[in-house]
């Protein structure tokens, strides 16, 4: 485990790491999966990755202040896949940005791994996938994926090995030497996902990553992302407008409503962790989708 | 296809060139006629118009020399004297090119540093920018002698004063373009780097600098041309021993119009070569990076 570590709480951190190593996130116990899909979350060692207490964000717009987030109370545990869903303008992006230290909160408290978002960022906790791929046009696909690793000073060979592996995982082996403009939109978005994953972030943040893609590509990427989560059990915070996407991917769905931005309902998913796209035809899936839809409609009134 | 397009372009270009040459010769006859008649033909008595035309094309010190005279003079001043002789025009071009390139590189460094300061500090932006703009509204012709005198009094002579003048003209386009280029990264790109906790220095080398290159290179072509003009101007008042500016000066001192024109053409050629050099570097660095 290599990160830049603040000098002061070195000991503290080392202790934490050992605990974490004893319960590796990326090796799910098969027994857990069979017994109950939630045992991993309900064990006493389930530690929160993100805690928000009465967190508010108020933008000072020209005419009057906009309450983008109003007293959000909410916890994300490690290893959870949480989707944020809600109508446009309800503050999903703002919430994601607050967690990733891209936006300051006006009041309240947000803790990430027990630290302020800013400290967590300095400990390289985040992999943020934006709605647009945000690849650097002067770097090849491989060099784009290597970028975050280079920033933390990994050796060149190491960066390249990790980048190649991640590109393989998102199905882009063989495209390393290409430039972003030689790739389709879906491929570019996969590169940006590989870039975020290669960084081995504690928390993967995704803001409508598949919003601009066609249905078929989207399904494929959803499937890949779900498998990836199952394999690595990284904490994921995922923003989407699609009910089907949220239900298919998540272990928990957070339904939000606008003016002021707040959480209307948090829905635990009863679906098993191991899923494929055919799960969308099961009655459980339909029931869950219906519940989300009703919550959305409720919030809209 | 490309053959076809080449031919399509060849005809209009050749036509324009031919028209230009004909006009040049006609203009030369008209401008030189009075002098030729007075000094060459009239003393001999009667003369025909053929004699007049021939004489206007072969004057020693024509008001306007014709192209083939200039070409001949260029040829002799390049190939008939040894390379290290002060009579060889290539030597002068070499001296000027050296000073220009040195000044250009100094201007690149100075302009780049100023841009970095301006982009990273709001205070410096406010403090420096007005002075930088003001500096360019002072004509080189006024600045050059002052700089040369000051540097001369410090015992600095030769190439460096000329390079300083070239730098004075080079740094401005570099600064303006670099400031724009270093600020070119989109908010999204900055936020991406921010979530990865990149330091300011990393942000500069990983994002800002590469983003600025497409802005920088066009300005470098402007800068090197301006630097060449600056060097030549700096060679005028020094009574420099060598350089295209010195050739221009001695040419005009002795009324040797042919020498002036040869030096002018040489300066133009040098400008083309230097700009091509910048273009080649641009191709090497950003050529493979095409836009979507
Ligand atoms: N920089 C800003 N300045 C002022 N108001 C803002 C700013 N960013 C967002 N807002 C406002 O805050 C509210 C929440 O915005 P946010 O982008 O979080 O919504 P969202 O849920 O992500 O919407 P969408 O689904 O359309 O992406 C909106 O009403 C928006 O107008
Ligand atoms: Mg949004």
Coordinates of C-alpha atoms and ligand atoms in Angstrom, one line a residue:
Chain A
X1 CA 0.0 0.0 0.0
X2 CA 1.6 3.2 -1.1
X3 CA 0.2 6.6 -0.6
X4 CA 1.5 9.9 0.5
X5 CA 0.9 9.8 4.2
X6 CA 0.6 12.8 6.4
X7 CA 3.5 12.7 8.9
X8 CA 1.5 13.2 12.1
X9 CA -0.9 10.3 12.2
X10 CA 1.4 7.8 10.5
X11 CA 1.0 5.2 13.3
X12 CA -2.7 5.6 13.4
X13 CA -3.0 5.0 9.7
X14 CA -0.7 2.0 9.7
X15 CA -3.0 0.4 12.4
X16 CA -6.0 1.1 10.2
X17 CA -4.4 -0.5 7.2
X18 CA -3.7 -3.7 9.1
X19 CA -7.3 -3.9 10.1
X20 CA -8.3 -3.3 6.6
X21 CA -5.9 -6.0 5.3
X22 CA -7.5 -8.5 7.7
X23 CA -10.8 -7.9 6.0
X24 CA -9.9 -7.5 2.4
X25 CA -12.6 -5.8 0.4
X26 CA -11.8 -7.4 -2.9
X27 CA -12.1 -11.0 -1.8
X28 CA -15.8 -11.6 -0.9
X29 CA -16.4 -14.8 1.1
X30 CA -18.6 -17.1 -0.9
X31 CA -20.5 -18.1 2.2
X32 CA -21.6 -14.6 2.8
X33 CA -22.9 -14.3 -0.7
X34 CA -25.0 -17.4 -0.4
X35 CA -26.3 -16.9 3.1
X36 CA -27.6 -13.3 2.9
X37 CA -26.7 -10.6 0.4
X38 CA -26.3 -8.1 3.3
X39 CA -24.2 -10.0 5.8
X40 CA -21.1 -8.1 4.6
X41 CA -22.8 -4.8 5.3
X42 CA -24.4 -5.8 8.6
X43 CA -21.3 -7.2 10.2
X44 CA -20.2 -5.2 13.2
X45 CA -16.9 -4.2 11.4
X46 CA -18.9 -2.4 8.6
X47 CA -17.3 0.9 8.8
X48 CA -18.7 4.0 7.1
X49 CA -16.9 5.3 4.1
X50 CA -18.9 8.5 3.9
X51 CA -20.9 10.1 6.7
X52 CA -23.0 13.3 6.1
X53 CA -24.6 15.1 9.0
X54 CA -26.9 17.9 8.3
X55 CA -24.9 18.8 5.3
X56 CA -26.1 21.8 3.4
X57 CA -24.9 23.6 0.2
X58 CA -26.3 26.9 -0.7
X59 CA -25.2 28.6 -3.9
X60 CA -25.3 32.3 -3.9
X61 CA -27.0 32.9 -7.2
X62 CA -27.5 36.4 -8.7
X63 CA -31.1 36.9 -7.5
X64 CA -31.6 34.6 -4.5
X65 CA -29.6 31.7 -2.9
X66 CA -30.2 28.2 -4.2
X67 CA -30.5 25.4 -1.7
X68 CA -28.7 22.7 -3.7
X69 CA -28.5 20.4 -0.7
X70 CA -30.6 20.8 2.4
X71 CA -29.5 19.1 5.7
X72 CA -28.5 15.8 4.2
X73 CA -28.1 13.0 6.7
X74 CA -26.8 9.9 5.2
X75 CA -24.1 7.1 5.5
X76 CA -22.4 5.0 2.9
X77 CA -20.6 1.9 4.2
X78 CA -17.5 0.5 2.8
X79 CA -18.0 -1.9 -0.1
X80 CA -21.5 -0.6 -0.9
X81 CA -22.7 0.3 -4.3
X82 CA -25.0 3.3 -3.8
X83 CA -26.9 5.0 -6.5
X84 CA -28.2 8.5 -6.3
X85 CA -31.4 9.1 -8.4
X86 CA -33.7 12.0 -8.7
X87 CA -35.0 14.7 -11.1
X88 CA -32.6 17.2 -12.7
X89 CA -31.4 19.8 -10.3
X90 CA -32.0 17.9 -7.1
X91 CA -28.4 18.1 -6.1
X92 CA -26.9 14.7 -7.1
X93 CA -23.9 16.2 -8.7
X94 CA -23.5 18.6 -5.8
X95 CA -23.6 15.8 -3.3
X96 CA -20.9 13.9 -5.3
X97 CA -18.8 17.0 -5.6
X98 CA -19.1 17.7 -1.8
X99 CA -17.9 14.2 -1.1
X100 CA -15.0 14.5 -3.5
X101 CA -13.9 17.9 -2.1
X102 CA -14.8 19.7 -5.3
X103 CA -17.4 21.8 -3.5
X104 CA -17.4 23.2 0.0
X105 CA -20.4 22.6 2.3
X106 CA -22.2 25.7 3.7
X107 CA -23.0 24.0 6.9
X108 CA -23.1 20.6 8.6
X109 CA -20.4 18.0 8.4
X110 CA -19.1 15.5 5.9
X111 CA -16.6 12.8 6.8
X112 CA -14.9 10.4 4.4
X113 CA -13.1 7.5 6.0
X114 CA -13.2 9.5 9.2
X115 CA -11.5 12.5 7.6
X116 CA -12.6 15.7 6.0
X117 CA -13.0 15.3 2.2
X118 CA -10.0 17.5 1.7
X119 CA -7.8 15.2 3.8
X120 CA -9.2 12.2 2.1
X121 CA -8.5 13.6 -1.2
X122 CA -4.9 14.2 -0.2
X123 CA -4.7 10.6 0.8
X124 CA -5.8 9.8 -2.7
X125 CA -9.2 8.3 -1.8
X126 CA -11.1 9.2 -4.9
X127 CA -11.5 8.0 -8.4
X128 CA -14.0 10.4 -10.0
X129 CA -15.6 9.5 -13.4
X130 CA -17.2 12.6 -14.8
X131 CA -20.2 12.6 -17.2
X132 CA -17.7 13.5 -20.0
X133 CA -14.6 11.2 -20.4
X134 CA -12.2 14.1 -19.8
X135 CA -9.3 12.4 -21.5
X136 CA -6.2 14.4 -22.5
X137 CA -6.1 14.6 -26.3
X138 CA -2.3 14.7 -26.3
X139 CA -1.9 11.5 -24.4
X140 CA -2.5 8.0 -25.8
X141 CA -5.1 5.8 -24.2
X142 CA -2.4 4.0 -22.2
X143 CA -0.8 7.3 -21.1
X144 CA -4.2 8.6 -20.1
X145 CA -4.8 5.7 -17.8
X146 CA -1.3 6.0 -16.4
X147 CA -1.8 9.6 -15.5
X148 CA -3.1 9.3 -11.9
X149 CA -0.5 6.7 -11.1
X150 CA 2.3 8.9 -12.4
X151 CA 1.0 11.7 -10.2
X152 CA 1.5 9.6 -7.1
X153 CA 5.1 8.8 -8.3
X154 CA 4.8 5.1 -9.2
X155 CA 7.6 3.8 -11.4
X156 CA 6.9 3.9 -15.1
X157 CA 7.0 0.2 -15.5
X158 CA 4.5 -0.2 -12.7
X159 CA 2.2 2.5 -14.1
X160 CA 2.2 0.8 -17.5
X161 CA 1.5 -2.7 -16.1
X162 CA -1.4 -1.5 -14.1
X163 CA -2.8 0.6 -17.0
X164 CA -2.6 -2.3 -19.4
X165 CA -4.4 -4.5 -16.9
X166 CA -7.2 -2.0 -16.3
X167 CA -7.6 -1.4 -20.0
X168 CA -8.0 -5.2 -20.5
X169 CA -10.6 -5.2 -17.8
X170 CA -12.8 -2.7 -19.5
X171 CA -12.3 -4.6 -22.8
X172 CA -9.9 -2.2 -24.4
X173 CA -6.8 -4.4 -24.7
X174 CA -5.2 -3.6 -28.1
X175 CA -6.2 0.1 -28.0
X176 CA -3.3 1.3 -25.8
X177 CA -1.5 3.2 -28.6
X178 CA -4.6 4.9 -29.9
X179 CA -5.4 8.5 -29.2
X180 CA -8.8 9.4 -27.5
X181 CA -10.2 11.0 -30.7
X182 CA -9.7 7.7 -32.5
X183 CA -12.2 6.0 -30.1
X184 CA -16.0 6.0 -29.9
X185 CA -17.7 7.8 -27.1
X186 CA -18.4 4.6 -25.2
X187 CA -14.8 3.5 -25.5
X188 CA -13.6 6.9 -24.3
X189 CA -15.9 6.5 -21.2
X190 CA -14.4 3.1 -20.6
X191 CA -10.9 4.6 -20.7
X192 CA -11.9 7.1 -18.1
X193 CA -13.3 4.3 -15.9
X194 CA -10.1 2.4 -16.3
X195 CA -8.2 5.5 -15.3
X196 CA -10.2 5.9 -12.2
X197 CA -9.9 2.2 -11.3
X198 CA -6.2 1.9 -11.9
X199 CA -5.7 4.5 -9.1
X200 CA -7.2 1.9 -6.7
X201 CA -9.4 4.5 -5.1
X202 CA -11.1 3.7 -1.8
X203 CA -14.2 5.3 -3.3
X204 CA -15.3 5.3 -6.9
X205 CA -17.5 8.3 -7.7
X206 CA -19.4 8.2 -11.0
X207 CA -21.6 11.0 -12.2
X208 CA -23.9 9.8 -15.0
X209 CA -21.0 8.0 -16.6
X210 CA -23.2 6.3 -19.2
X211 CA -25.6 9.1 -19.8
X212 CA -24.5 9.9 -23.3
X213 CA -24.3 6.3 -24.5
X214 CA -26.8 4.2 -26.5
X215 CA -28.9 1.5 -24.8
X216 CA -26.8 -1.5 -25.9
X217 CA -23.4 0.0 -25.0
X218 CA -24.9 1.1 -21.7
X219 CA -26.2 -2.4 -20.9
X220 CA -22.8 -3.8 -21.6
X221 CA -21.0 -1.3 -19.5
X222 CA -23.5 -1.8 -16.7
X223 CA -22.8 -5.5 -16.7
X224 CA -19.0 -4.9 -16.7
X225 CA -19.3 -2.4 -13.9
X226 CA -21.5 -4.7 -11.8
X227 CA -19.0 -7.6 -12.3
X228 CA -16.2 -5.3 -11.4
X229 CA -17.8 -4.2 -8.2
X230 CA -18.5 -7.8 -7.3
X231 CA -14.9 -8.7 -7.9
X232 CA -13.3 -5.8 -6.0
X233 CA -16.0 -4.6 -3.6
X234 CA -14.9 -1.1 -3.8
X235 CA -17.3 1.6 -2.5
X236 CA -19.1 3.1 -5.4
X237 CA -21.3 6.2 -5.4
X238 CA -23.1 6.3 -8.7
X239 CA -25.4 9.1 -10.1
X240 CA -28.0 8.2 -12.7
X241 CA -31.3 9.2 -14.2
X242 CA -32.2 5.7 -15.1
X243 CA -34.3 3.6 -12.7
X244 CA -33.3 0.4 -14.4
X245 CA -29.6 1.2 -14.2
X246 CA -29.9 2.2 -10.5
X247 CA -31.8 -1.0 -9.6
X248 CA -29.5 -3.3 -11.6
X249 CA -26.3 -1.9 -10.2
X250 CA -26.9 -0.9 -6.6
X251 CA -27.0 -2.4 -3.2
X252 CA -28.7 0.7 -2.0
X253 CA -30.7 3.4 -3.9
X254 CA -31.0 6.9 -2.6
X255 CA -33.9 8.8 -4.0
X256 CA -33.6 12.6 -4.0
X257 CA -35.9 15.5 -4.7
X258 CA -35.3 19.1 -5.6
X259 CA -35.9 22.6 -4.2
X260 CA -34.4 22.2 -1.7
X261 CA -32.2 19.2 -2.6
X262 CA -32.9 16.4 0.0
X263 CA -33.2 12.7 0.4
X264 CA -36.7 11.4 0.2
X265 CA -36.1 7.7 0.5
X266 CA -33.3 5.2 0.9
X267 CA -34.1 1.8 -0.5
X268 CA -32.1 -1.4 0.3
X269 CA -31.9 -3.8 -2.6
X270 CA -33.0 -7.3 -1.9
X271 CA -31.4 -8.6 -5.1
X272 CA -28.4 -11.0 -4.8
X273 CA -25.0 -9.6 -5.4
X274 CA -24.3 -11.9 -8.2
X275 CA -26.5 -10.7 -11.0
X276 CA -26.7 -10.5 -14.8
X277 CA -28.8 -8.5 -17.1
X278 CA -31.5 -11.2 -17.1
X279 CA -32.3 -10.2 -13.6
X280 CA -34.2 -7.3 -15.0
X281 CA -37.0 -9.7 -16.0
X282 CA -37.5 -11.1 -12.5
X283 CA -40.5 -10.0 -10.3
X284 CA -38.1 -8.8 -7.6
X285 CA -36.4 -6.4 -10.0
X286 CA -39.8 -5.1 -11.2
X287 CA -41.0 -4.6 -7.7
X288 CA -37.9 -2.7 -6.7
X289 CA -38.1 -0.5 -9.8
X290 CA -41.7 0.2 -9.0
X291 CA -40.7 1.2 -5.4
X292 CA -38.1 3.6 -6.8
X293 CA -40.5 5.1 -9.3
X294 CA -43.1 5.7 -6.5
X295 CA -40.5 7.4 -4.3
X296 CA -39.5 9.6 -7.2
X297 CA -43.1 10.6 -7.9
X298 CA -43.6 11.2 -4.2
X299 CA -40.6 13.5 -4.1
X300 CA -41.8 15.4 -7.1
X301 CA -45.1 16.6 -5.5
Chain B
X1 CA -5.8 13.6 -57.3
X2 CA -2.9 15.4 -55.6
X3 CA -1.3 15.7 -59.1
X4 CA -4.4 17.4 -60.3
X5 CA -4.6 19.8 -57.4
X6 CA -0.9 20.6 -57.8
X7 CA -1.6 21.5 -61.4
X8 CA -4.7 23.5 -60.4
X9 CA -2.5 25.6 -58.2
X10 CA 0.5 25.8 -60.5
X11 CA -1.2 27.8 -63.2
X12 CA -2.5 30.7 -61.1
X13 CA 0.7 30.9 -59.1
X14 CA 2.9 30.9 -62.2
X15 CA 0.6 33.5 -63.8
X16 CA 0.8 35.8 -60.8
X17 CA 4.6 35.4 -60.6
X18 CA 5.0 36.2 -64.3
X19 CA 2.7 39.3 -64.0
X20 CA 4.7 40.5 -61.0
X21 CA 8.0 40.1 -62.8
X22 CA 6.8 42.0 -65.9
X23 CA 5.6 44.8 -63.8
X24 CA 8.9 44.9 -61.9
X25 CA 10.8 45.2 -65.1
X26 CA 8.5 47.9 -66.4
X27 CA 8.8 49.8 -63.2
X28 CA 12.6 49.5 -63.3
X29 CA 12.7 51.0 -66.8
X30 CA 10.5 53.9 -65.7
X31 CA 12.4 54.6 -62.5
X32 CA 15.9 54.2 -63.9
X33 CA 15.3 55.9 -67.3
X34 CA 16.0 59.4 -66.1
X35 CA 19.3 58.5 -64.5
X36 CA 20.5 56.4 -67.4
X37 CA 19.7 59.1 -70.0
X38 CA 21.5 61.7 -68.0
X39 CA 24.6 59.8 -67.1
X40 CA 25.1 57.1 -69.8
X41 CA 23.1 57.7 -73.0
X42 CA 23.1 61.5 -73.4
X43 CA 26.9 61.9 -73.4
X44 CA 27.1 59.4 -76.2
X45 CA 24.6 61.3 -78.4
X46 CA 21.7 59.6 -80.1
X47 CA 20.2 56.4 -78.5
X48 CA 17.4 54.0 -79.4
X49 CA 14.8 52.7 -77.1
X50 CA 16.5 49.3 -77.1
X51 CA 19.6 50.8 -75.8
X52 CA 17.6 52.6 -73.1
X53 CA 16.0 49.4 -71.9
X54 CA 19.3 47.5 -71.9
X55 CA 21.0 50.3 -70.0
X56 CA 18.2 50.5 -67.4
X57 CA 18.7 46.8 -66.7
X58 CA 22.4 46.9 -66.2
X59 CA 23.1 50.1 -64.2
X60 CA 25.8 50.1 -61.5
X61 CA 23.6 51.9 -59.0
X62 CA 20.0 51.7 -60.3
X63 CA 17.1 53.3 -58.4
X64 CA 15.4 49.9 -58.8
X65 CA 17.5 46.9 -59.8
X66 CA 15.8 44.2 -61.9
X67 CA 15.4 40.7 -60.6
X68 CA 18.1 39.1 -62.7
X69 CA 20.6 41.7 -61.5
X70 CA 19.8 40.9 -57.9
X71 CA 20.0 37.2 -58.6
X72 CA 23.4 37.7 -60.1
X73 CA 24.6 39.8 -57.3
X74 CA 23.3 37.3 -54.8
X75 CA 25.1 34.5 -56.7
X76 CA 28.4 36.3 -56.8
X77 CA 28.3 37.5 -53.2
X78 CA 27.6 33.9 -52.0
X79 CA 29.8 31.8 -54.2
X80 CA 32.6 34.1 -55.4
X81 CA 34.0 34.9 -52.0
X82 CA 35.3 32.4 -49.4
X83 CA 32.8 31.6 -46.6
X84 CA 34.8 33.5 -44.0
X85 CA 35.3 36.6 -46.0
X86 CA 33.3 39.7 -45.0
X87 CA 32.4 40.0 -48.7
X88 CA 30.4 36.8 -48.5
X89 CA 26.7 37.4 -47.8
X90 CA 26.2 34.0 -46.2
X91 CA 28.6 35.0 -43.4
X92 CA 26.5 38.0 -42.7
X93 CA 23.3 35.9 -42.8
X94 CA 24.9 33.5 -40.4
X95 CA 25.9 36.2 -38.0
X96 CA 22.3 37.7 -38.1
X97 CA 20.8 34.2 -37.7
X98 CA 22.9 33.5 -34.7
X99 CA 21.9 36.7 -32.9
X100 CA 18.3 36.1 -33.9
X101 CA 18.2 32.6 -32.6
X102 CA 19.9 33.5 -29.3
X103 CA 17.5 36.4 -28.8
X104 CA 14.6 34.2 -29.7
X105 CA 15.6 31.6 -27.1
X106 CA 16.1 34.3 -24.5
X107 CA 12.7 35.7 -25.4
X108 CA 11.1 32.3 -25.2
X109 CA 12.5 31.8 -21.7
X110 CA 11.6 35.3 -20.5
X111 CA 8.2 35.2 -22.1
X112 CA 7.5 31.8 -20.7
X113 CA 8.6 32.8 -17.2
X114 CA 6.5 36.0 -17.3
X115 CA 3.5 33.9 -18.4
X116 CA 3.9 31.4 -15.6
X117 CA 4.1 34.2 -13.1
X118 CA 1.0 35.9 -14.5
X119 CA -1.0 32.8 -14.6
X120 CA -0.2 31.7 -11.1
X121 CA -0.5 35.1 -9.3
X122 CA -3.4 37.5 -9.6
X123 CA -1.2 40.2 -8.2
X124 CA 1.5 39.7 -10.8
X125 CA -1.1 39.6 -13.5
X126 CA -2.3 43.1 -12.5
X127 CA 1.3 44.3 -11.8
X128 CA 3.1 43.0 -14.9
X129 CA 0.6 43.0 -17.8
X130 CA 0.4 46.8 -18.2
X131 CA 4.2 47.1 -18.3
X132 CA 4.5 44.3 -20.8
X133 CA 2.0 45.9 -23.1
X134 CA 3.6 49.4 -22.6
X135 CA 7.0 48.0 -23.4
X136 CA 5.8 47.1 -26.9
X137 CA 4.5 50.5 -27.7
X138 CA 8.0 51.9 -27.6
X139 CA 9.5 51.5 -31.1
X140 CA 12.6 49.3 -31.4
X141 CA 14.2 52.1 -33.4
X142 CA 14.2 54.2 -30.2
X143 CA 15.0 51.3 -27.8
X144 CA 17.9 49.8 -29.8
X145 CA 20.4 52.6 -29.5
X146 CA 19.7 53.0 -25.8
X147 CA 20.2 49.3 -25.1
X148 CA 23.3 49.2 -27.2
X149 CA 24.9 52.2 -25.4
X150 CA 24.1 50.8 -22.0
X151 CA 25.4 47.3 -22.8
X152 CA 28.4 48.8 -24.6
X153 CA 29.3 50.9 -21.5
X154 CA 29.2 47.7 -19.5
X155 CA 31.7 46.2 -21.9
X156 CA 29.1 43.9 -23.5
X157 CA 29.4 44.0 -27.3
X158 CA 29.1 41.7 -30.2
X159 CA 26.2 39.3 -30.5
X160 CA 24.6 39.8 -27.1
X161 CA 23.3 43.4 -27.5
X162 CA 21.7 42.4 -30.8
X163 CA 20.2 39.3 -29.2
X164 CA 18.8 41.5 -26.4
X165 CA 17.0 43.6 -28.9
X166 CA 15.6 40.5 -30.6
X167 CA 14.5 39.2 -27.2
X168 CA 12.7 42.5 -26.5
X169 CA 10.6 41.8 -29.6
X170 CA 10.3 38.0 -29.1
X171 CA 9.0 37.8 -25.6
X172 CA 5.8 39.7 -26.1
X173 CA 3.9 37.3 -28.4
X174 CA 5.2 34.4 -26.4
X175 CA 3.9 35.9 -23.1
X176 CA 0.5 36.7 -24.6
X177 CA 0.1 33.3 -26.2
X178 CA 1.4 31.4 -23.1
X179 CA -0.9 33.2 -20.7
X180 CA -3.8 32.3 -22.9
X181 CA -2.6 28.7 -23.4
X182 CA -1.8 28.1 -19.7
X183 CA -5.3 29.2 -18.9
X184 CA -6.8 27.0 -21.6
X185 CA -7.5 23.9 -19.5
X186 CA -11.2 23.4 -18.9
X187 CA -12.7 23.4 -15.5
X188 CA -13.4 19.6 -15.9
X189 CA -9.8 18.9 -16.6
X190 CA -8.7 21.0 -13.6
X191 CA -11.1 19.2 -11.4
X192 CA -10.0 15.8 -12.6
X193 CA -6.4 16.6 -11.7
X194 CA -7.6 18.1 -8.4
X195 CA -9.4 14.8 -7.4
X196 CA -6.1 13.1 -7.9
X197 CA -4.5 15.6 -5.6
X198 CA -2.0 16.9 -8.1
X199 CA 0.4 19.6 -6.9
X200 CA 0.7 22.9 -8.6
X201 CA 3.9 21.9 -10.3
X202 CA 2.3 18.6 -11.4
X203 CA -0.7 20.4 -12.7
X204 CA 1.6 22.7 -14.7
X205 CA 3.6 20.0 -16.4
X206 CA 0.8 17.5 -16.8
X207 CA -2.0 19.8 -17.9
X208 CA -1.2 23.4 -18.3
X209 CA 1.9 23.2 -20.4
X210 CA 0.6 20.6 -22.9
X211 CA -2.6 22.6 -23.2
X212 CA -0.6 25.7 -24.0
X213 CA 1.5 24.3 -26.9
X214 CA -1.1 24.8 -29.6
X215 CA -1.3 28.4 -28.6
X216 CA 2.4 28.8 -28.3
X217 CA 3.6 27.7 -31.7
X218 CA 1.8 30.2 -33.9
X219 CA 3.1 32.9 -31.6
X220 CA 6.6 31.5 -32.0
X221 CA 6.4 32.0 -35.8
X222 CA 5.5 35.7 -35.2
X223 CA 8.2 36.0 -32.5
X224 CA 11.0 34.7 -34.6
X225 CA 10.1 37.0 -37.5
X226 CA 9.9 39.9 -35.2
X227 CA 13.3 38.8 -33.6
X228 CA 14.9 38.9 -37.0
X229 CA 13.7 42.4 -37.7
X230 CA 14.9 43.4 -34.3
X231 CA 18.4 42.0 -34.9
X232 CA 18.7 43.7 -38.2
X233 CA 17.6 47.0 -36.7
X234 CA 20.2 46.5 -33.9
X235 CA 22.9 46.0 -36.5
X236 CA 22.2 49.4 -38.1
X237 CA 23.3 51.9 -35.5
X238 CA 26.3 49.9 -34.1
X239 CA 28.1 50.2 -37.4
X240 CA 28.4 46.5 -36.9
X241 CA 31.2 44.8 -38.8
X242 CA 29.0 41.9 -39.8
X243 CA 25.4 41.0 -40.2
X244 CA 22.7 41.7 -42.7
X245 CA 21.9 45.0 -41.0
X246 CA 25.5 46.1 -41.5
X247 CA 25.3 45.2 -45.2
X248 CA 22.1 47.2 -45.5
X249 CA 23.9 50.2 -43.8
X250 CA 27.0 50.1 -45.9
X251 CA 24.9 49.5 -49.0
X252 CA 22.9 52.6 -48.4
X253 CA 26.0 54.6 -47.3
X254 CA 27.7 54.0 -50.6
X255 CA 24.4 54.2 -52.6
X256 CA 25.0 50.5 -53.6
X257 CA 21.3 49.6 -54.2
X258 CA 22.2 46.2 -55.5
X259 CA 23.9 45.3 -52.2
X260 CA 20.9 46.6 -50.3
X261 CA 18.5 44.5 -52.4
X262 CA 20.7 41.4 -52.0
X263 CA 20.8 41.8 -48.3
X264 CA 17.0 42.4 -48.2
X265 CA 16.3 39.2 -50.2
X266 CA 18.8 37.3 -48.0
X267 CA 16.9 38.6 -44.9
X268 CA 13.6 37.5 -46.4
X269 CA 15.1 34.0 -47.2
X270 CA 16.5 33.8 -43.6
X271 CA 13.0 34.7 -42.3
X272 CA 11.5 31.9 -44.3
X273 CA 14.2 29.4 -43.1
X274 CA 13.8 30.4 -39.4
X275 CA 10.0 30.2 -39.6
X276 CA 10.3 26.8 -41.2
X277 CA 12.6 25.7 -38.4
X278 CA 9.9 26.6 -35.9
X279 CA 7.3 24.8 -37.9
X280 CA 9.5 21.7 -38.0
X281 CA 9.9 21.8 -34.2
X282 CA 6.1 22.2 -33.9
X283 CA 5.6 19.2 -36.1
X284 CA 7.9 17.1 -34.0
X285 CA 6.2 18.1 -30.8
X286 CA 2.5 18.5 -31.5
X287 CA 2.3 17.1 -35.1
X288 CA 1.0 13.8 -34.1
X289 CA -1.5 15.2 -31.7
X290 CA -4.5 15.9 -34.0
X291 CA -7.8 17.2 -32.9
X292 CA -10.9 15.0 -33.0
Ligands
LIG1 N1 -22.1 26.6 -9.5 C1 -23.4 26.8 -9.2 N2 -23.9 28.0 -8.9 C2 -25.2 28.2 -8.6 N3 -26.1 27.2 -8.6 C3 -25.7 26.0 -8.9 C4 -24.3 25.7 -9.2 N4 -24.2 24.3 -9.4 C5 -25.4 23.8 -9.2 N5 -26.3 24.8 -8.9 C6 -27.7 24.6 -8.6 O1 -27.8 23.6 -7.6 C7 -28.9 22.7 -7.9 C8 -28.4 21.3 -7.9 O2 -27.5 21.1 -9.0 P1 -26.9 19.7 -9.4 O3 -26.0 20.0 -10.5 O4 -26.3 19.1 -8.1 O5 -28.1 18.9 -9.8 P2 -28.2 17.4 -10.4 O6 -29.1 16.7 -9.5 O7 -26.8 16.9 -10.6 O8 -28.9 17.7 -11.8 P3 -28.7 16.9 -13.2 O9 -29.5 15.6 -13.0 O10 -29.4 17.7 -14.2 O11 -27.3 16.7 -13.4 C9 -29.5 23.2 -9.2 O12 -30.7 23.9 -8.9 C10 -28.5 24.1 -9.8 O13 -29.1 25.1 -10.5
LIG2 MG1 -25.7 16.3 -12.4

